Coordinates of C-alpha atoms and ligand atoms in Angstrom, one line a residue:
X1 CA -18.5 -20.6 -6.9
X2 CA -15.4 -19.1 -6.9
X3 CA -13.3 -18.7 -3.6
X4 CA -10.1 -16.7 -3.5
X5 CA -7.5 -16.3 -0.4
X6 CA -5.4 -13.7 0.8
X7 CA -2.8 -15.8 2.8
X8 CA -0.4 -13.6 4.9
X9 CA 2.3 -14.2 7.4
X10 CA 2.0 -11.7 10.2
X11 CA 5.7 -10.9 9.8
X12 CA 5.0 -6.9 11.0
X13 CA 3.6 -4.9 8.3
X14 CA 1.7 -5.1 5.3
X15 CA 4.3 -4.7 2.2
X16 CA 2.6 -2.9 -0.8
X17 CA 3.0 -5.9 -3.1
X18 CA 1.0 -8.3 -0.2
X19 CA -1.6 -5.3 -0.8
X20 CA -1.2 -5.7 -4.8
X21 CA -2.2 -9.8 -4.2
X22 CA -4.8 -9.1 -1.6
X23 CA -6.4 -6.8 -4.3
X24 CA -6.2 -8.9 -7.3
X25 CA -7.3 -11.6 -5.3
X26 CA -10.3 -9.8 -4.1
X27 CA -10.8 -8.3 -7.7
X28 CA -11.3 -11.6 -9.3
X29 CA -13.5 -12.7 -7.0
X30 CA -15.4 -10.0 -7.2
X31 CA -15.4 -10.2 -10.9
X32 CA -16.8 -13.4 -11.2
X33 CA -19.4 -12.9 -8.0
X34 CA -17.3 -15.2 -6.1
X35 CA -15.7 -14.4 -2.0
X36 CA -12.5 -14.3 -0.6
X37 CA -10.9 -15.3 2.5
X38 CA -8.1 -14.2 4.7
X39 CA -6.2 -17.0 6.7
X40 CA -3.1 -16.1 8.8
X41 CA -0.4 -18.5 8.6
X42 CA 2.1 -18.1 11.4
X43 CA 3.6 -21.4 11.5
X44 CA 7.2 -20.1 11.1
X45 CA 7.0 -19.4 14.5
X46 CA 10.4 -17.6 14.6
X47 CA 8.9 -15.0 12.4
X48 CA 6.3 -14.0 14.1
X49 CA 5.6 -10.6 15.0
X50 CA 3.7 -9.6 18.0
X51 CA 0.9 -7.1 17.2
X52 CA 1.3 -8.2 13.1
X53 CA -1.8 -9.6 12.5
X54 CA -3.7 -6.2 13.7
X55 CA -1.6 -3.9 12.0
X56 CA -2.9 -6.0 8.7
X57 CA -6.4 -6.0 8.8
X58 CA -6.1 -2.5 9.6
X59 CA -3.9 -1.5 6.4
X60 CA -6.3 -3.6 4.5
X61 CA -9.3 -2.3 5.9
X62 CA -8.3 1.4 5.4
X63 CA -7.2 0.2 1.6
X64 CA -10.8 -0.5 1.2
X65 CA -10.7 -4.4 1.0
X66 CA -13.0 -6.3 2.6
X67 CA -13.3 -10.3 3.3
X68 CA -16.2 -12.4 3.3
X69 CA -14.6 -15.1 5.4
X70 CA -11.8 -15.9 7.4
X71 CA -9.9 -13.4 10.2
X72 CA -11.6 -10.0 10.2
X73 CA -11.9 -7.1 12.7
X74 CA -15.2 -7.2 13.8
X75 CA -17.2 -3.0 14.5
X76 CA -15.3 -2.6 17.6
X77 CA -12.1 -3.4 15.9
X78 CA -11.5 -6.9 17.7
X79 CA -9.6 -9.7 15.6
X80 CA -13.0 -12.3 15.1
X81 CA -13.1 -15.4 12.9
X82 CA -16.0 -15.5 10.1
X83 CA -16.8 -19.1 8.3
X84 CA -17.5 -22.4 8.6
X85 CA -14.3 -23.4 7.2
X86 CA -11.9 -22.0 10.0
X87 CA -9.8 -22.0 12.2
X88 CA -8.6 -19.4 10.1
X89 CA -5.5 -19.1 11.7
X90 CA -3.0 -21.9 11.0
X91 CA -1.4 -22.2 14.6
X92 CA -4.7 -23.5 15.7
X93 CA -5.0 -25.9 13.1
X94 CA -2.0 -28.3 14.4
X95 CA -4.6 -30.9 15.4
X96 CA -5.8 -31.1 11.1
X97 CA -2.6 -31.3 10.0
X98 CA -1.7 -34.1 12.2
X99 CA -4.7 -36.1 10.7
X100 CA -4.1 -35.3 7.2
X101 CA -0.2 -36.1 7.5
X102 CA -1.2 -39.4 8.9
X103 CA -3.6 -40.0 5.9
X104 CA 0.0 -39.3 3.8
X105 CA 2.1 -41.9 6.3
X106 CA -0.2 -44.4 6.1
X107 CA -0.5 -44.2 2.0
X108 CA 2.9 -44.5 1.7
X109 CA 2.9 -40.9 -0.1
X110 CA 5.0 -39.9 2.8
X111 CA 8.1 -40.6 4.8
X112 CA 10.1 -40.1 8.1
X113 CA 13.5 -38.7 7.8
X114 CA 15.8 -38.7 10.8
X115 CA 18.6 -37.3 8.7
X116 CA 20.2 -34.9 11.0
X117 CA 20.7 -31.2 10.8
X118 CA 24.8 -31.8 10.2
X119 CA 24.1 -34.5 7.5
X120 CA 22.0 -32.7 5.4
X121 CA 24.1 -29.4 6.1
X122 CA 27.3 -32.2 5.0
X123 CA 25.3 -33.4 1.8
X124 CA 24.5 -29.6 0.6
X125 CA 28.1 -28.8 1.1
X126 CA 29.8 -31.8 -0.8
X127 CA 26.9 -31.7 -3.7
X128 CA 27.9 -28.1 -4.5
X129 CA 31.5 -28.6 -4.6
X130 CA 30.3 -31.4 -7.3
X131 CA 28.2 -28.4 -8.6
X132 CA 25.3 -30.7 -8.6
X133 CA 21.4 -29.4 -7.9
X134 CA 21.3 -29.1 -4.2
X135 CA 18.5 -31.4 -2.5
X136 CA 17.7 -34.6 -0.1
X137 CA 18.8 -37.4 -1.6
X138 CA 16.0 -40.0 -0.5
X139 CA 18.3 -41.6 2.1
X140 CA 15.4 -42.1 4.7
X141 CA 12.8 -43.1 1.7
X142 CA 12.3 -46.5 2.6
X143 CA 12.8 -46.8 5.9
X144 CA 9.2 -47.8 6.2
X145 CA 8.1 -48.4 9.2
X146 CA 11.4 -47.4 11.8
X147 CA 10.2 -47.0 14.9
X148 CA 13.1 -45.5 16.5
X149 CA 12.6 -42.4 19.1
X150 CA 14.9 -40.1 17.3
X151 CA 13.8 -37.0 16.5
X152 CA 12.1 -36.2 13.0
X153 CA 10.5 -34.5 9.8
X154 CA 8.1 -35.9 7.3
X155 CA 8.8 -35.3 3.9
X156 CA 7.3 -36.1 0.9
X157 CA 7.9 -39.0 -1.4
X158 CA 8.3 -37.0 -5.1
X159 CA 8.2 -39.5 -7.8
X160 CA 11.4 -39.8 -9.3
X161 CA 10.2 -39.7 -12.7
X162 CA 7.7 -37.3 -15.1
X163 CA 6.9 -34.0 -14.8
X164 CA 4.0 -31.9 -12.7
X165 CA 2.8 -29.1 -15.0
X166 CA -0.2 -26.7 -14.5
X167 CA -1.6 -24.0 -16.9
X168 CA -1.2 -20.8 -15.4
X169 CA -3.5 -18.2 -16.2
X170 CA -1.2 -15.3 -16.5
X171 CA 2.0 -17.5 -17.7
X172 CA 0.4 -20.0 -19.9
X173 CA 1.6 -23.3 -19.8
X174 CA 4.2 -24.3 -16.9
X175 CA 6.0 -27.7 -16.4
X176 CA 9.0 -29.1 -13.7
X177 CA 10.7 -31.8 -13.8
X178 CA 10.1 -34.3 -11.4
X179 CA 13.6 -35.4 -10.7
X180 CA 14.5 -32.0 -9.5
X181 CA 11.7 -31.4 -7.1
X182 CA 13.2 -31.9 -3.8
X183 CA 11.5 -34.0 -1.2
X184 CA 9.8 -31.6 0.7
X185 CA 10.0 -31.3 4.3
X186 CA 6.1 -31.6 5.2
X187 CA 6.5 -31.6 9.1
X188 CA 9.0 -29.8 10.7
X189 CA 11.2 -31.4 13.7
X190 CA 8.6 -29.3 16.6
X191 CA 5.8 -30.6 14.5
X192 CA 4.1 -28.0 13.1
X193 CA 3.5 -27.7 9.2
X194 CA 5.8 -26.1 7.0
X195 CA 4.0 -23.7 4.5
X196 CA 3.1 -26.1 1.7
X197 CA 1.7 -28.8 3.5
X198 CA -0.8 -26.4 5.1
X199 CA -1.3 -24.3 2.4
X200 CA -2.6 -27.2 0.5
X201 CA -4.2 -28.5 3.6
X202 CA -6.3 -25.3 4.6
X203 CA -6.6 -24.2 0.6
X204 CA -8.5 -27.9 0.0
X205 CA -10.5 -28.0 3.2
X206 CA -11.8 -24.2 2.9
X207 CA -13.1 -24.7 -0.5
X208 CA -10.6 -22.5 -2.3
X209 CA -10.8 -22.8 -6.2
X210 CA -8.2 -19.9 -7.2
X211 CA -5.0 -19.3 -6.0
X212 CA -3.4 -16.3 -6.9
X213 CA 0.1 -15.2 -5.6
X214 CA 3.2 -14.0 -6.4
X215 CA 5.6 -14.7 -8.8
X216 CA 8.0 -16.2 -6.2
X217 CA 5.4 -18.7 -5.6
X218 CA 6.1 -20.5 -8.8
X219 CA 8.3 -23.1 -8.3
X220 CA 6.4 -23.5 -5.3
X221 CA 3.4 -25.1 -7.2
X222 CA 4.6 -28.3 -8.2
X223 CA 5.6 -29.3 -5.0
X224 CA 1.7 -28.5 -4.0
X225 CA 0.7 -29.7 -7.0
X226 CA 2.0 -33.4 -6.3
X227 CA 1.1 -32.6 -3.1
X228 CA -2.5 -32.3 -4.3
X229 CA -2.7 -35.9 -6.4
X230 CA -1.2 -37.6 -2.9
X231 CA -3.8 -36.6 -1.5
X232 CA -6.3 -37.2 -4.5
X233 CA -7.6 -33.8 -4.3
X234 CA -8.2 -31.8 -6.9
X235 CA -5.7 -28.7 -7.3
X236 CA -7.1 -25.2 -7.4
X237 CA -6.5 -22.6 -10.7
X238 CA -3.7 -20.7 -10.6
X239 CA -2.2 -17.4 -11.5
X240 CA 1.1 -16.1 -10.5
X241 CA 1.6 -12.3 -10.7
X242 CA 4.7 -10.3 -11.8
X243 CA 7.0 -9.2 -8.9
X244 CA 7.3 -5.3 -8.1
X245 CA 10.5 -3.7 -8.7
X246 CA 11.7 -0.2 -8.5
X247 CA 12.6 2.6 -11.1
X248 CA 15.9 0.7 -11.2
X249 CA 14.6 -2.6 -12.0
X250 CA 15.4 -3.5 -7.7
X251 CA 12.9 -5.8 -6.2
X252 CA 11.0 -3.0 -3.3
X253 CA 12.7 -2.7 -0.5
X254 CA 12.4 -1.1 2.5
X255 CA 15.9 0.2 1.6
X256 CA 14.8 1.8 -0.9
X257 CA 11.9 3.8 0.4
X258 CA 8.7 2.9 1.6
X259 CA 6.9 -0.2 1.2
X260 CA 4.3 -0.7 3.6
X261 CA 0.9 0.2 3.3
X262 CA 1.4 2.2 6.6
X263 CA 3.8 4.1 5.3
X264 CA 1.5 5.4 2.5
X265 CA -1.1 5.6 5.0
X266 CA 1.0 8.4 6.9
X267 CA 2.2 10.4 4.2
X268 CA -1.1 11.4 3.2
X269 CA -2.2 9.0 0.1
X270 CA -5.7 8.3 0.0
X271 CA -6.5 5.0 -0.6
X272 CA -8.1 5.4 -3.6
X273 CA -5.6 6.5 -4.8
X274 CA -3.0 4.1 -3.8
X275 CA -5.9 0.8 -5.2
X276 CA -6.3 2.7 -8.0
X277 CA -2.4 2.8 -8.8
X278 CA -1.7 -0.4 -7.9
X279 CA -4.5 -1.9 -9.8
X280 CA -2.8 -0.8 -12.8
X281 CA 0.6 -2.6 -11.8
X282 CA 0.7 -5.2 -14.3
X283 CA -2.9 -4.7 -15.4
X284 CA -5.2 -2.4 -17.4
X285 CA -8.2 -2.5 -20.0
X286 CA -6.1 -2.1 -22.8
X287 CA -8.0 1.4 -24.0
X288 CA -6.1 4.4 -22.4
X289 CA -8.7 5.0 -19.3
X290 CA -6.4 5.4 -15.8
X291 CA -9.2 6.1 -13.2
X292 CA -11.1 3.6 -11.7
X293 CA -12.6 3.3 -8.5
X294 CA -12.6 -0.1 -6.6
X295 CA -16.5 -0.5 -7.6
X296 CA -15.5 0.2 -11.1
X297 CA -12.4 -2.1 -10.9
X298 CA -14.6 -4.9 -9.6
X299 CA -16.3 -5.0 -12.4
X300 CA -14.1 -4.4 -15.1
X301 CA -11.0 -6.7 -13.8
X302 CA -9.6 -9.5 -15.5
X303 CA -6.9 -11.5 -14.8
X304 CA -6.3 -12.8 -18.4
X305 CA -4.9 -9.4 -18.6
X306 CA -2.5 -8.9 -16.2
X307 CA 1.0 -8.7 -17.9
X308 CA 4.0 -11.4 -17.5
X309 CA 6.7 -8.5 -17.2
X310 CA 7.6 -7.2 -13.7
X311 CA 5.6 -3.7 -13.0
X312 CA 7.6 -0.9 -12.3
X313 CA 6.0 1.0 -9.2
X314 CA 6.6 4.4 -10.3
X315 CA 6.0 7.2 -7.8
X316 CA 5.8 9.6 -9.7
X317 CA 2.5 8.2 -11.1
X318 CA 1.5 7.3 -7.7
X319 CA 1.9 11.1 -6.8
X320 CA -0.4 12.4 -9.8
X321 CA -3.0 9.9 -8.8
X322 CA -3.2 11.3 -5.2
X323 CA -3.0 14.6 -6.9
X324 CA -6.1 13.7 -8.9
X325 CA -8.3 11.9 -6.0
X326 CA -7.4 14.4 -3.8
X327 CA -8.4 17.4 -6.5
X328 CA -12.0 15.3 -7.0
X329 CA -12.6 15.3 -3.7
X330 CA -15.0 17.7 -2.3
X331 CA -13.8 20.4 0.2
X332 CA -15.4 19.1 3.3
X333 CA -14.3 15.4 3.0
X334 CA -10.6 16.9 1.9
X335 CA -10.7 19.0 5.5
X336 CA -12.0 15.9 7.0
X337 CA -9.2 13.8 6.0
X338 CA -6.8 16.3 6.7
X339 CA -7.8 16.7 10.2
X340 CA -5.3 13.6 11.8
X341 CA -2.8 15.5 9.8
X342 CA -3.6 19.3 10.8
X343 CA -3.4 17.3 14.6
X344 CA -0.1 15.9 14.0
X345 CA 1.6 18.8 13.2
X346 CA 0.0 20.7 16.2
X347 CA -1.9 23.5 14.5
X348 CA -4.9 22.0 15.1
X349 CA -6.1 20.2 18.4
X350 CA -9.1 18.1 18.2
X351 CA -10.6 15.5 18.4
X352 CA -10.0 14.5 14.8
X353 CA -13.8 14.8 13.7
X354 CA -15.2 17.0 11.6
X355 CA -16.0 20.4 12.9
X356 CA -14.7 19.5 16.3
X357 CA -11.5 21.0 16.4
X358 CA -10.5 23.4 19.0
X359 CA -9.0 26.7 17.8
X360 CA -11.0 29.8 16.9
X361 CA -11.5 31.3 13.8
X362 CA -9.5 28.4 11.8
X363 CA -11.6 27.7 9.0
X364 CA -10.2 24.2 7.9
X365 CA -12.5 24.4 4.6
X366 CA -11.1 27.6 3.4
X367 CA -7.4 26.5 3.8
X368 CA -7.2 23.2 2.7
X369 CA -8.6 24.6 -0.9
X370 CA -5.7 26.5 -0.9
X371 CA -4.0 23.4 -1.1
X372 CA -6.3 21.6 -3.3
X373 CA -5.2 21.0 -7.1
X374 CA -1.5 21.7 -5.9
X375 CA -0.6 19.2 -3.3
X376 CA 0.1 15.5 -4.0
X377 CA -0.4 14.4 -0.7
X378 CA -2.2 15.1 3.0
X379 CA 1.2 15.9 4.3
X380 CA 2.0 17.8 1.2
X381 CA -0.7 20.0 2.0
X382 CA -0.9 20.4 5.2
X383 CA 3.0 21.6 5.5
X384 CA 2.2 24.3 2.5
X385 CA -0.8 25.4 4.2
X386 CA 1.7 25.6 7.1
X387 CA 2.5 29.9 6.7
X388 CA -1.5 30.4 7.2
X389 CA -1.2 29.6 11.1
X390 CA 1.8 31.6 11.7
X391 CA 1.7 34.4 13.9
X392 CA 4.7 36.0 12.1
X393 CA 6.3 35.3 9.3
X394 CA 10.2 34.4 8.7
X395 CA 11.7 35.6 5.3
X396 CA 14.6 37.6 3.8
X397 CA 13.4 40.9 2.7
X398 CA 14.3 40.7 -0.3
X399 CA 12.3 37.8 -1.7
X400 CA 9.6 40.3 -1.8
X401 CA 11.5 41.7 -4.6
X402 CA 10.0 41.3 -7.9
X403 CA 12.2 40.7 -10.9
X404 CA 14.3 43.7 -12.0
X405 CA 12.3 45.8 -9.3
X406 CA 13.9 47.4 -6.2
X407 CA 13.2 47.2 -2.2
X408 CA 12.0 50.5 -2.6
X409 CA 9.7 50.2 -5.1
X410 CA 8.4 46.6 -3.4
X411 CA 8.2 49.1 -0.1
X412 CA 5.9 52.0 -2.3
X413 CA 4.0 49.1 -3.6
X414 CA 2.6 47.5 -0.3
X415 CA 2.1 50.6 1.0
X416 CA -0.3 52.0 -0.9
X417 CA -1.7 48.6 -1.4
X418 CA -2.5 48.9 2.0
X419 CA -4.5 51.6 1.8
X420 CA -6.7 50.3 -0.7
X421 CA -6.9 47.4 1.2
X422 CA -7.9 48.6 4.3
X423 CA -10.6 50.5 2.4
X424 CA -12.6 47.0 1.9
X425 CA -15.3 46.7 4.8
X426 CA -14.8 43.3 6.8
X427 CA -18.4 42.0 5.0
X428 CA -16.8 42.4 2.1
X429 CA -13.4 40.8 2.3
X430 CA -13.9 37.8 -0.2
X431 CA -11.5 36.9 -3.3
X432 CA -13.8 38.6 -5.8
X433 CA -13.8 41.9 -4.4
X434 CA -10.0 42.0 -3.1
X435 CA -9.4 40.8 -7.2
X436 CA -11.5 43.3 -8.6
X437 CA -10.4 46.5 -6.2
X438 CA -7.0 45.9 -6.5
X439 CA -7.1 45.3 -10.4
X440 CA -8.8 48.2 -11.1
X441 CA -6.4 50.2 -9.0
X442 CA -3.3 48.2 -11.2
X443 CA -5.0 49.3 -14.1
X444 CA -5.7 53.1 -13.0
X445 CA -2.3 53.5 -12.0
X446 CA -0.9 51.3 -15.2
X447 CA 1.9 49.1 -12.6
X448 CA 2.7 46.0 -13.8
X449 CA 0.7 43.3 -12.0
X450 CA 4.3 41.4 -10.9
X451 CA 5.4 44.5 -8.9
X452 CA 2.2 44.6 -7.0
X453 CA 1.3 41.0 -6.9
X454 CA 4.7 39.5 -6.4
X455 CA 5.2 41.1 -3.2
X456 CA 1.6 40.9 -2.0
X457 CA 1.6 37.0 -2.1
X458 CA 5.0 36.8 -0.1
X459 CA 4.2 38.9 2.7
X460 CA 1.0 36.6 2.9
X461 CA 2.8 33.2 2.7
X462 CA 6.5 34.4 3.1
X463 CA 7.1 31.3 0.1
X464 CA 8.5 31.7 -2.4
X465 CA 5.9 29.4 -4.3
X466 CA 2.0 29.1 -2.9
X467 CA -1.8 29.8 -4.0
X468 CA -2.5 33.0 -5.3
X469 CA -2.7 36.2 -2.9
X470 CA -6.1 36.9 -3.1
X471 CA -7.0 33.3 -2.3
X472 CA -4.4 33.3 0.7
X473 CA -6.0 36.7 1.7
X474 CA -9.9 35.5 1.9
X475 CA -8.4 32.9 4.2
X476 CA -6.5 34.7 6.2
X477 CA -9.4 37.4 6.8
X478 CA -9.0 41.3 6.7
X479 CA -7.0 42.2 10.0
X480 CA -4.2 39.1 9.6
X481 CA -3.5 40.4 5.8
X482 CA -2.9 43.9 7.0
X483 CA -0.9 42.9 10.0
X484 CA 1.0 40.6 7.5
X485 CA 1.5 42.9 5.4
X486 CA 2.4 45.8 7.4
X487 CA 5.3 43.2 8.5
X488 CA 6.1 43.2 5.2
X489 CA 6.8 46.6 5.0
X490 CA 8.6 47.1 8.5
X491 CA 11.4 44.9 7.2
X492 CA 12.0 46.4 3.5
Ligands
LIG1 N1 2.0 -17.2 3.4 C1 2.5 -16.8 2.1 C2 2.9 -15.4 2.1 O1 2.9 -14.8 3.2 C3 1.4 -17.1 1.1 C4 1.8 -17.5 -0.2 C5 0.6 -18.0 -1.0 O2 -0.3 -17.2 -1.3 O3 0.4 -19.2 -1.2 O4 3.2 -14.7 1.2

């Protein structure tokens, strides 16, 4: 069966493009019935971040992806360990690796290397001044057997000659030269694994049959390749995805905006949303359909067909998607999720569930459809909605100006407007009615429906763009729109 990894380095945050793996990871399982793990490995200890590992099974959960094995948050939100095959967490695996690199010792397929730091620092520096490929040059290969109590590494023993080549399922075909793969450094001088010794390590022992990473993995491979045959494993499949860059070809930075899943989180993009976009990073059906849900992506993902060009991740796009989810959504669950929002910006106090919150009279279904089909994110919407909960509104008179009309005629405008308005009986203060009243009084008195309109909306929202007046005035309610209005007025 199938078994695909999501292996992360709790360095702080999630980066979109660890989500992007973690997906297509999860996807192909998925796709071919298979599971997935997630295994930490924090064995570069000097990046470790504290707090890391939580904040990623939280981005990942809220992204929607969930593992069958390996380091998960269990209901109450604790970090638990799922499998037979674990630890899943490589700093409490040192006791494995120190069997397995023995078994390599032992074969010969390994050696100890006492070169110091200042030697190999020397040899870097004299073999680039000679412009030749920079890497250990095999002094300690054959030491066999020193028994000295100096400190030191275990390395590899890369034959000299051939080439390690794998087939790639998104590249094809990919070979290296033996000669210039370095003798990698297997054991670090405080003993614990360097990355591909127990990535190959953990990968073999928990049973994992694909491997799909990043591009920047690639010339990684060989070395775990070779890695692999000392060992007399067999290697897993392989597939390296394109890298993410930016609108202006840049790999994504933090510099450059935001990158982590959190940040996405807080801004208001559903998640999916964001799976949906990033799903089609690199990959699609090749018809012209956009919208997929993860269910629907399960099924229909192939890895065959992700692209070998980098993926440009395009905002824009990723702003009409959330635009799209969040128009399909229906009103409820859209109030719902824009509760933690409606908190944050303190218009709202609650307890964040649904149809708890604390004010009076705030009808969170009403205003967030105001909102609905316009906004591209949670915060989006929540700031636009923003004019609904003000007491009193901050404008310059004369943006209630329409066109070529006059403050005057705005002024002569609202106030009979008024009067109709306050006509309408409280039961019947609803969108339809307000349209049709105030139509039929445009009509009777043949204005144009700018002069009227166009000044109605502003003293409602005091924006220059929003929803429509009528909708803004069924939210708002009868006695709000006059007093709004009637402010409108005061200042002409
Ligand atoms: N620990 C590596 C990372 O954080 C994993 C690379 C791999 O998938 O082999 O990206």
């Amino acid at each position: 069966m199938i078994k695909t990894r999501f292996a992360v380095s709790p360095t702080g945050f999630l980066h979109i493009g660890g989500l992007r793996a973690a997906l297509f990871q999860y996807l192909f399982a998925k796709s071919q019935g298979g599971t997935i793990l997630l295994r930490i490995e924090d064995t570069d200890r000097e990046r470790f971040v504290e707090g890391a590992v939580e904040n990623l099974l939280h981005s990942l959960d809220w992204a929607g992806i969930k593992f069958d094995e390996g380091v998960v948050l269990d209901n109450s939100s604790n970090i638990v360990q799922n499998g037979d095959n674990g630890p899943y967490i490589q700093s409490e695996r040192l006791k494995i690796y120190q069997e397995h690199i023995k078994t390599l010792l032992d074969s010969n397929k390994a050696y100890k290397c006492y070169c110091t730091k200042e030697r190999l620092d020397e040899l870097r520096k004299s073999q680039e001044l000679n412009k030749q490929p920079t890497g250990y040059d095999g002094k300690c290969r054959d030491l066999n057997g020193s028994n000295t109590n100096d400190p030191f590494i275990i390395r590899l023993k890369v034959p000299e000659e051939g080439i390690t080549e794998f087939q790639d399922k998104i590249r094809g075909k990919v070979s290296f030269d033996n000669k210039l793969i370095d003798d990698q450094v297997l054991i670090k001088a405080d003993g614990f694994p360097t990355y591909h010794f127990a990535v190959v390590v953990d990968d073999h022992l928990m049973g994992v049959t694909d491997v799909i990473r990043g591009d920047e993995w690639v010339s990684s491979t060989p070395k775990h390749i070779l890695l692999y045959s000392a060992f007399d494993w067999p290697a897993p499949n392989y597939a390296h995805i394109p890298l993410l860059i930016n609108e202006k070809k840049q790999k994504l930075s933090k510099r450059h905006g935001d990158v982590s899943v959190e940040d996405f989180k807080e801004k208001g993009y559903l998640p999916e949303a964001l799976i949906n976009f990033i799903a089609l990073l690199g990959w699609n059906t090749g018809d012209d359909r956009e919208i997929f849900s993860l269910q629907e992506l399960e099924k229909e993902f192939n890895i065959e067909q992700v692209g070998k060009a980098a993926a440009v991740f395009d905002r824009t796009k990723l702003d009409w998607y959330n635009k799209q989810y969040i128009m399909k959504l229906d009103t409820n669950s859209l109030a719902d999720r824009a509760i933690p929002f409606f908190v944050n910006t303190g218009v709202v106090k609650g307890s964040g569930e649904m149809g708890k919150w604390g004010n009076e009279g705030i009808d969170l279904k009403k205003i967030v459809k105001l909102e609905q089909g316009r906004a591209s994110t949670l915060v989006e919407l929540v700031e636009n909605v923003g004019f609904v909960f003000a007491d009193e509104l901050n404008y310059e008179p004369e943006l209630l100006v329409w066109k070529k009309s006059t403050r005057e005629d705005a002024k002569d405008k609202l106030e009979e407007l008024l009067q109709i308005l306050e006509l309408i009986p409280e039961e019947g203060w609803n969108q339809e009615n307000l349209q049709k009243m105030v139509f039929d009084w445009i009509k009777e008195k043949s204005y144009s429906t700018g002069d009227v309109l166009w000044p109605m909306r502003v003293t409602l929202s005091g924006q220059k763009n929003s929803p429509g007046p009528f909708e803004i005035a069924n939210v708002l309610g009868k006695n709000n729109t006059i007093s709004k209005m009637k402010h409108g007025i005061s200042i002409l």
